Amino acid sequence: MSENSETPGSATPGPAGPATPQGPQPEPIRFFGTTWVAHDGHYGLRRAGAAVGSLLAAAAACFVLRFAYQGLEIADVGGFVGVLVIAMFAICSAVAFRKTWEGFGRRPADPAREENLRGLKAIGFVGALLAYFFRTFTEAPGEKLRRTEYEEAVARYAKRRAARTGNPAARKKKGRRG
């Protein structure tokens, strides 16, 4: 989110010519851009499309995983390996679901730890897709977090702007004796 020094909603010509809005700017959300701010720009259709798309992607992923499991059966690697593969995908999907769901509500406290979990979340991509699917029923995934951050930034910006009224150099000096 960026903060500028002018009032929110006002626009000034930028170096390239078009007007750039002043004040804090909302952070775009994947597939939604900044339509989550005012729920405009076909926001409802985007949410429905994101829900359907993530569910279809999760179903396609399960279909591909089924082919992989059938490949293990054809290779006759044994029942133990098959159970391990199923357990691995189930556990990784559960962890990916939980971490993805938590990521919609708060920023990670330790970004390095989240980076270390990237491989595990990649293996459990079905869980991440399902988390995205379920979250689209209530909001754009991550909307509540970004809305809170945006509203706090706008309030801080308005407070700063209200405190700076007028030109300090033009103020009258109070009865200073010299």
PDB file of C-alpha atoms in Angstrom:
ATOM      1  CA  MET A   1       0.000   0.000   0.000  1.00  0.00           C
ATOM      2  CA  SER A   2       1.447   3.374  -0.879  1.00  0.00           C
ATOM      3  CA  GLU A   3       0.819   6.662   0.845  1.00  0.00           C
ATOM      4  CA  ASN A   4       1.146  10.030  -0.840  1.00  0.00           C
ATOM      5  CA  SER A   5       1.120  13.488   0.670  1.00  0.00           C
ATOM      6  CA  GLU A   6      -2.084  14.846  -0.857  1.00  0.00           C
ATOM      7  CA  THR A   7      -5.692  14.394   0.185  1.00  0.00           C
ATOM      8  CA  PRO A   8      -7.438  11.130  -0.605  1.00  0.00           C
ATOM      9  CA  GLY A   9      -9.594  11.237  -3.677  1.00  0.00           C
ATOM     10  CA  SER A  10      -7.805  14.203  -5.229  1.00  0.00           C
ATOM     11  CA  ALA A  11      -5.764  13.640  -8.318  1.00  0.00           C
ATOM     12  CA  THR A  12      -2.781  15.432  -9.747  1.00  0.00           C
ATOM     13  CA  PRO A  13      -1.257  15.031 -13.169  1.00  0.00           C
ATOM     14  CA  GLY A  14       1.637  12.590 -13.066  1.00  0.00           C
ATOM     15  CA  PRO A  15       4.883  12.783 -14.996  1.00  0.00           C
ATOM     16  CA  ALA A  16       3.369  10.808 -17.872  1.00  0.00           C
ATOM     17  CA  GLY A  17       0.276  12.991 -18.009  1.00  0.00           C
ATOM     18  CA  PRO A  18      -2.649  10.974 -16.575  1.00  0.00           C
ATOM     19  CA  ALA A  19      -3.995  11.744 -13.130  1.00  0.00           C
ATOM     20  CA  THR A  20      -2.706   9.642 -10.229  1.00  0.00           C
ATOM     21  CA  PRO A  21      -4.826   9.293  -7.085  1.00  0.00           C
ATOM     22  CA  GLN A  22      -3.382  10.647  -3.853  1.00  0.00           C
ATOM     23  CA  GLY A  23      -3.365   8.998  -0.445  1.00  0.00           C
ATOM     24  CA  PRO A  24      -3.147   5.320   0.444  1.00  0.00           C
ATOM     25  CA  GLN A  25      -3.844   2.957  -2.431  1.00  0.00           C
ATOM     26  CA  PRO A  26      -5.565  -0.411  -1.890  1.00  0.00           C
ATOM     27  CA  GLU A  27      -3.480  -3.512  -2.430  1.00  0.00           C
ATOM     28  CA  PRO A  28      -4.800  -5.569  -5.361  1.00  0.00           C
ATOM     29  CA  ILE A  29      -5.942  -9.141  -4.786  1.00  0.00           C
ATOM     30  CA  ARG A  30      -5.242 -11.832  -7.378  1.00  0.00           C
ATOM     31  CA  PHE A  31      -8.204 -12.227  -9.782  1.00  0.00           C
ATOM     32  CA  PHE A  32      -9.987  -9.248  -8.157  1.00  0.00           C
ATOM     33  CA  GLY A  33      -7.613  -6.322  -8.557  1.00  0.00           C
ATOM     34  CA  THR A  34      -8.987  -3.502  -6.436  1.00  0.00           C
ATOM     35  CA  THR A  35     -12.663  -4.284  -7.107  1.00  0.00           C
ATOM     36  CA  TRP A  36     -12.893  -5.568  -3.510  1.00  0.00           C
ATOM     37  CA  VAL A  37     -12.800  -1.996  -2.158  1.00  0.00           C
ATOM     38  CA  ALA A  38     -16.234  -0.941  -3.437  1.00  0.00           C
ATOM     39  CA  HIS A  39     -17.418  -4.367  -4.692  1.00  0.00           C
ATOM     40  CA  ASP A  40     -17.637  -2.956  -8.206  1.00  0.00           C
ATOM     41  CA  GLY A  41     -16.341  -4.167 -11.559  1.00  0.00           C
ATOM     42  CA  HIS A  42     -18.317  -7.433 -11.553  1.00  0.00           C
ATOM     43  CA  TYR A  43     -17.032  -8.348  -8.096  1.00  0.00           C
ATOM     44  CA  GLY A  44     -19.786 -10.943  -7.551  1.00  0.00           C
ATOM     45  CA  LEU A  45     -19.074 -12.612 -10.891  1.00  0.00           C
ATOM     46  CA  ARG A  46     -15.366 -12.655 -10.104  1.00  0.00           C
ATOM     47  CA  ARG A  47     -16.041 -14.349  -6.768  1.00  0.00           C
ATOM     48  CA  ALA A  48     -18.274 -16.925  -8.417  1.00  0.00           C
ATOM     49  CA  GLY A  49     -15.686 -17.490 -11.142  1.00  0.00           C
ATOM     50  CA  ALA A  50     -12.899 -17.860  -8.584  1.00  0.00           C
ATOM     51  CA  ALA A  51     -14.966 -20.382  -6.620  1.00  0.00           C
ATOM     52  CA  VAL A  52     -15.833 -22.448  -9.685  1.00  0.00           C
ATOM     53  CA  GLY A  53     -12.297 -22.203 -11.066  1.00  0.00           C
ATOM     54  CA  SER A  54     -10.622 -23.287  -7.838  1.00  0.00           C
ATOM     55  CA  LEU A  55     -13.051 -26.190  -7.401  1.00  0.00           C
ATOM     56  CA  LEU A  56     -12.504 -27.333 -10.996  1.00  0.00           C
ATOM     57  CA  ALA A  57      -8.738 -27.048 -10.551  1.00  0.00           C
ATOM     58  CA  ALA A  58      -8.926 -29.103  -7.333  1.00  0.00           C
ATOM     59  CA  ALA A  59     -11.040 -31.743  -9.094  1.00  0.00           C
ATOM     60  CA  ALA A  60      -8.606 -31.863 -12.028  1.00  0.00           C
ATOM     61  CA  ALA A  61      -5.708 -32.173  -9.586  1.00  0.00           C
ATOM     62  CA  CYS A  62      -7.403 -35.110  -7.852  1.00  0.00           C
ATOM     63  CA  PHE A  63      -7.934 -36.698 -11.253  1.00  0.00           C
ATOM     64  CA  VAL A  64      -4.221 -36.329 -12.064  1.00  0.00           C
ATOM     65  CA  LEU A  65      -3.290 -37.726  -8.641  1.00  0.00           C
ATOM     66  CA  ARG A  66      -5.537 -40.714  -9.350  1.00  0.00           C
ATOM     67  CA  PHE A  67      -3.553 -41.373 -12.541  1.00  0.00           C
ATOM     68  CA  ALA A  68      -0.325 -41.164 -10.549  1.00  0.00           C
ATOM     69  CA  TYR A  69      -1.655 -43.662  -8.035  1.00  0.00           C
ATOM     70  CA  GLN A  70      -2.718 -46.000 -10.849  1.00  0.00           C
ATOM     71  CA  GLY A  71       0.820 -45.726 -12.188  1.00  0.00           C
ATOM     72  CA  LEU A  72       2.103 -46.909  -8.823  1.00  0.00           C
ATOM     73  CA  GLU A  73      -0.329 -49.827  -8.942  1.00  0.00           C
ATOM     74  CA  ILE A  74       0.830 -50.764 -12.451  1.00  0.00           C
ATOM     75  CA  ALA A  75       4.463 -50.556 -11.324  1.00  0.00           C
ATOM     76  CA  ASP A  76       3.536 -52.945  -8.494  1.00  0.00           C
ATOM     77  CA  VAL A  77       5.598 -51.059  -5.913  1.00  0.00           C
ATOM     78  CA  GLY A  78       3.649 -52.566  -3.049  1.00  0.00           C
ATOM     79  CA  GLY A  79       0.909 -51.548  -0.693  1.00  0.00           C
ATOM     80  CA  PHE A  80       3.205 -49.786   1.753  1.00  0.00           C
ATOM     81  CA  VAL A  81       4.415 -47.258  -0.848  1.00  0.00           C
ATOM     82  CA  GLY A  82       0.836 -46.623  -1.961  1.00  0.00           C
ATOM     83  CA  VAL A  83      -0.219 -45.904   1.612  1.00  0.00           C
ATOM     84  CA  LEU A  84       2.782 -43.600   2.078  1.00  0.00           C
ATOM     85  CA  VAL A  85       1.924 -41.639  -1.068  1.00  0.00           C
ATOM     86  CA  ILE A  86      -1.704 -41.248  -0.032  1.00  0.00           C
ATOM     87  CA  ALA A  87      -0.696 -40.213   3.498  1.00  0.00           C
ATOM     88  CA  MET A  88       1.855 -37.740   2.138  1.00  0.00           C
ATOM     89  CA  PHE A  89      -0.672 -36.011  -0.120  1.00  0.00           C
ATOM     90  CA  ALA A  90      -3.346 -36.025   2.596  1.00  0.00           C
ATOM     91  CA  ILE A  91      -1.056 -34.523   5.255  1.00  0.00           C
ATOM     92  CA  CYS A  92       0.458 -31.975   2.873  1.00  0.00           C
ATOM     93  CA  SER A  93      -3.005 -30.990   1.648  1.00  0.00           C
ATOM     94  CA  ALA A  94      -4.227 -30.514   5.234  1.00  0.00           C
ATOM     95  CA  VAL A  95      -1.214 -28.350   6.113  1.00  0.00           C
ATOM     96  CA  ALA A  96      -1.543 -26.361   2.877  1.00  0.00           C
ATOM     97  CA  PHE A  97      -5.252 -25.807   3.570  1.00  0.00           C
ATOM     98  CA  ARG A  98      -4.553 -24.557   7.096  1.00  0.00           C
ATOM     99  CA  LYS A  99      -1.659 -22.292   6.106  1.00  0.00           C
ATOM    100  CA  THR A 100      -3.568 -20.878   3.131  1.00  0.00           C
ATOM    101  CA  TRP A 101      -6.639 -20.254   5.293  1.00  0.00           C
ATOM    102  CA  GLU A 102      -4.532 -18.518   7.961  1.00  0.00           C
ATOM    103  CA  GLY A 103      -2.872 -16.416   5.263  1.00  0.00           C
ATOM    104  CA  PHE A 104      -6.245 -14.918   4.362  1.00  0.00           C
ATOM    105  CA  GLY A 105      -6.634 -13.522   7.884  1.00  0.00           C
ATOM    106  CA  ARG A 106      -3.179 -12.309   8.866  1.00  0.00           C
ATOM    107  CA  ARG A 107       0.273 -11.639   7.516  1.00  0.00           C
ATOM    108  CA  PRO A 108       2.854 -14.306   8.354  1.00  0.00           C
ATOM    109  CA  ALA A 109       4.816 -13.543  11.523  1.00  0.00           C
ATOM    110  CA  ASP A 110       7.923 -15.260  10.147  1.00  0.00           C
ATOM    111  CA  PRO A 111       8.268 -14.939   6.347  1.00  0.00           C
ATOM    112  CA  ALA A 112      11.327 -17.227   6.371  1.00  0.00           C
ATOM    113  CA  ARG A 113       9.254 -20.040   7.887  1.00  0.00           C
ATOM    114  CA  GLU A 114       6.571 -19.511   5.253  1.00  0.00           C
ATOM    115  CA  GLU A 115       9.261 -19.725   2.578  1.00  0.00           C
ATOM    116  CA  ASN A 116      10.408 -23.060   4.037  1.00  0.00           C
ATOM    117  CA  LEU A 117       6.831 -24.374   3.823  1.00  0.00           C
ATOM    118  CA  ARG A 118       6.529 -23.494   0.143  1.00  0.00           C
ATOM    119  CA  GLY A 119       7.507 -26.998  -1.027  1.00  0.00           C
ATOM    120  CA  LEU A 120       5.081 -28.647   1.365  1.00  0.00           C
ATOM    121  CA  LYS A 121       2.304 -26.331   0.177  1.00  0.00           C
ATOM    122  CA  ALA A 122       3.181 -27.159  -3.425  1.00  0.00           C
ATOM    123  CA  ILE A 123       2.735 -30.861  -2.718  1.00  0.00           C
ATOM    124  CA  GLY A 124      -0.549 -30.154  -0.930  1.00  0.00           C
ATOM    125  CA  PHE A 125      -1.865 -27.867  -3.664  1.00  0.00           C
ATOM    126  CA  VAL A 126      -5.278 -29.545  -3.505  1.00  0.00           C
ATOM    127  CA  GLY A 127      -5.715 -28.244   0.048  1.00  0.00           C
ATOM    128  CA  ALA A 128      -4.712 -24.733  -0.989  1.00  0.00           C
ATOM    129  CA  LEU A 129      -7.218 -24.801  -3.861  1.00  0.00           C
ATOM    130  CA  LEU A 130      -9.975 -25.998  -1.529  1.00  0.00           C
ATOM    131  CA  ALA A 131      -9.161 -23.234   0.976  1.00  0.00           C
ATOM    132  CA  TYR A 132      -9.465 -20.711  -1.843  1.00  0.00           C
ATOM    133  CA  PHE A 133     -12.778 -22.275  -2.898  1.00  0.00           C
ATOM    134  CA  PHE A 134     -14.314 -22.139   0.593  1.00  0.00           C
ATOM    135  CA  ARG A 135     -13.081 -18.610   1.273  1.00  0.00           C
ATOM    136  CA  THR A 136     -14.780 -17.231  -1.855  1.00  0.00           C
ATOM    137  CA  PHE A 137     -18.165 -17.971  -0.260  1.00  0.00           C
ATOM    138  CA  THR A 138     -17.680 -15.161   2.257  1.00  0.00           C
ATOM    139  CA  GLU A 139     -15.258 -12.744   0.563  1.00  0.00           C
ATOM    140  CA  ALA A 140     -12.502 -12.403  -1.948  1.00  0.00           C
ATOM    141  CA  PRO A 141      -9.665 -14.404  -0.383  1.00  0.00           C
ATOM    142  CA  GLY A 142      -7.669 -11.989   1.754  1.00  0.00           C
ATOM    143  CA  GLU A 143     -10.215  -9.169   1.459  1.00  0.00           C
ATOM    144  CA  LYS A 144     -10.810  -8.766   5.201  1.00  0.00           C
ATOM    145  CA  LEU A 145      -7.090  -8.459   5.943  1.00  0.00           C
ATOM    146  CA  ARG A 146      -6.466  -5.976   3.152  1.00  0.00           C
ATOM    147  CA  ARG A 147      -9.600  -3.972   3.987  1.00  0.00           C
ATOM    148  CA  THR A 148      -8.477  -3.623   7.615  1.00  0.00           C
ATOM    149  CA  GLU A 149      -4.985  -2.543   6.542  1.00  0.00           C
ATOM    150  CA  TYR A 150      -6.389  -0.134   3.945  1.00  0.00           C
ATOM    151  CA  GLU A 151      -8.864   1.482   6.345  1.00  0.00           C
ATOM    152  CA  GLU A 152      -6.122   1.907   8.976  1.00  0.00           C
ATOM    153  CA  ALA A 153      -3.848   3.515   6.376  1.00  0.00           C
ATOM    154  CA  VAL A 154      -6.623   5.874   5.254  1.00  0.00           C
ATOM    155  CA  ALA A 155      -7.323   6.843   8.885  1.00  0.00           C
ATOM    156  CA  ARG A 156      -3.604   7.489   9.556  1.00  0.00           C
ATOM    157  CA  TYR A 157      -3.371   9.491   6.343  1.00  0.00           C
ATOM    158  CA  ALA A 158      -6.438  11.592   7.210  1.00  0.00           C
ATOM    159  CA  LYS A 159      -5.060  12.232  10.691  1.00  0.00           C
ATOM    160  CA  ARG A 160      -1.719  13.370   9.272  1.00  0.00           C
ATOM    161  CA  ARG A 161      -3.440  15.614   6.733  1.00  0.00           C
ATOM    162  CA  ALA A 162      -5.679  17.172   9.389  1.00  0.00           C
ATOM    163  CA  ALA A 163      -2.667  17.962  11.558  1.00  0.00           C
ATOM    164  CA  ARG A 164      -0.914  19.805   8.701  1.00  0.00           C
ATOM    165  CA  THR A 165      -3.139  22.734   7.887  1.00  0.00           C
ATOM    166  CA  GLY A 166      -1.706  25.731   6.141  1.00  0.00           C
ATOM    167  CA  ASN A 167       1.806  26.794   5.384  1.00  0.00           C
ATOM    168  CA  PRO A 168       3.964  26.816   8.547  1.00  0.00           C
ATOM    169  CA  ALA A 169       6.242  29.506   7.081  1.00  0.00           C
ATOM    170  CA  ALA A 170       3.288  31.878   6.696  1.00  0.00           C
ATOM    171  CA  ARG A 171       2.142  31.563  10.321  1.00  0.00           C
ATOM    172  CA  LYS A 172       2.293  34.640  12.499  1.00  0.00           C
ATOM    173  CA  LYS A 173       4.895  34.619  15.192  1.00  0.00           C
ATOM    174  CA  LYS A 174       3.518  34.829  18.691  1.00  0.00           C
ATOM    175  CA  GLY A 175       4.662  37.852  20.665  1.00  0.00           C
ATOM    176  CA  ARG A 176       8.328  37.098  20.445  1.00  0.00           C
ATOM    177  CA  ARG A 177      10.550  39.757  21.904  1.00  0.00           C
ATOM    178  CA  GLY A 178      13.940  40.258  20.523  1.00  0.00           C
TER     179      GLY A 178
END
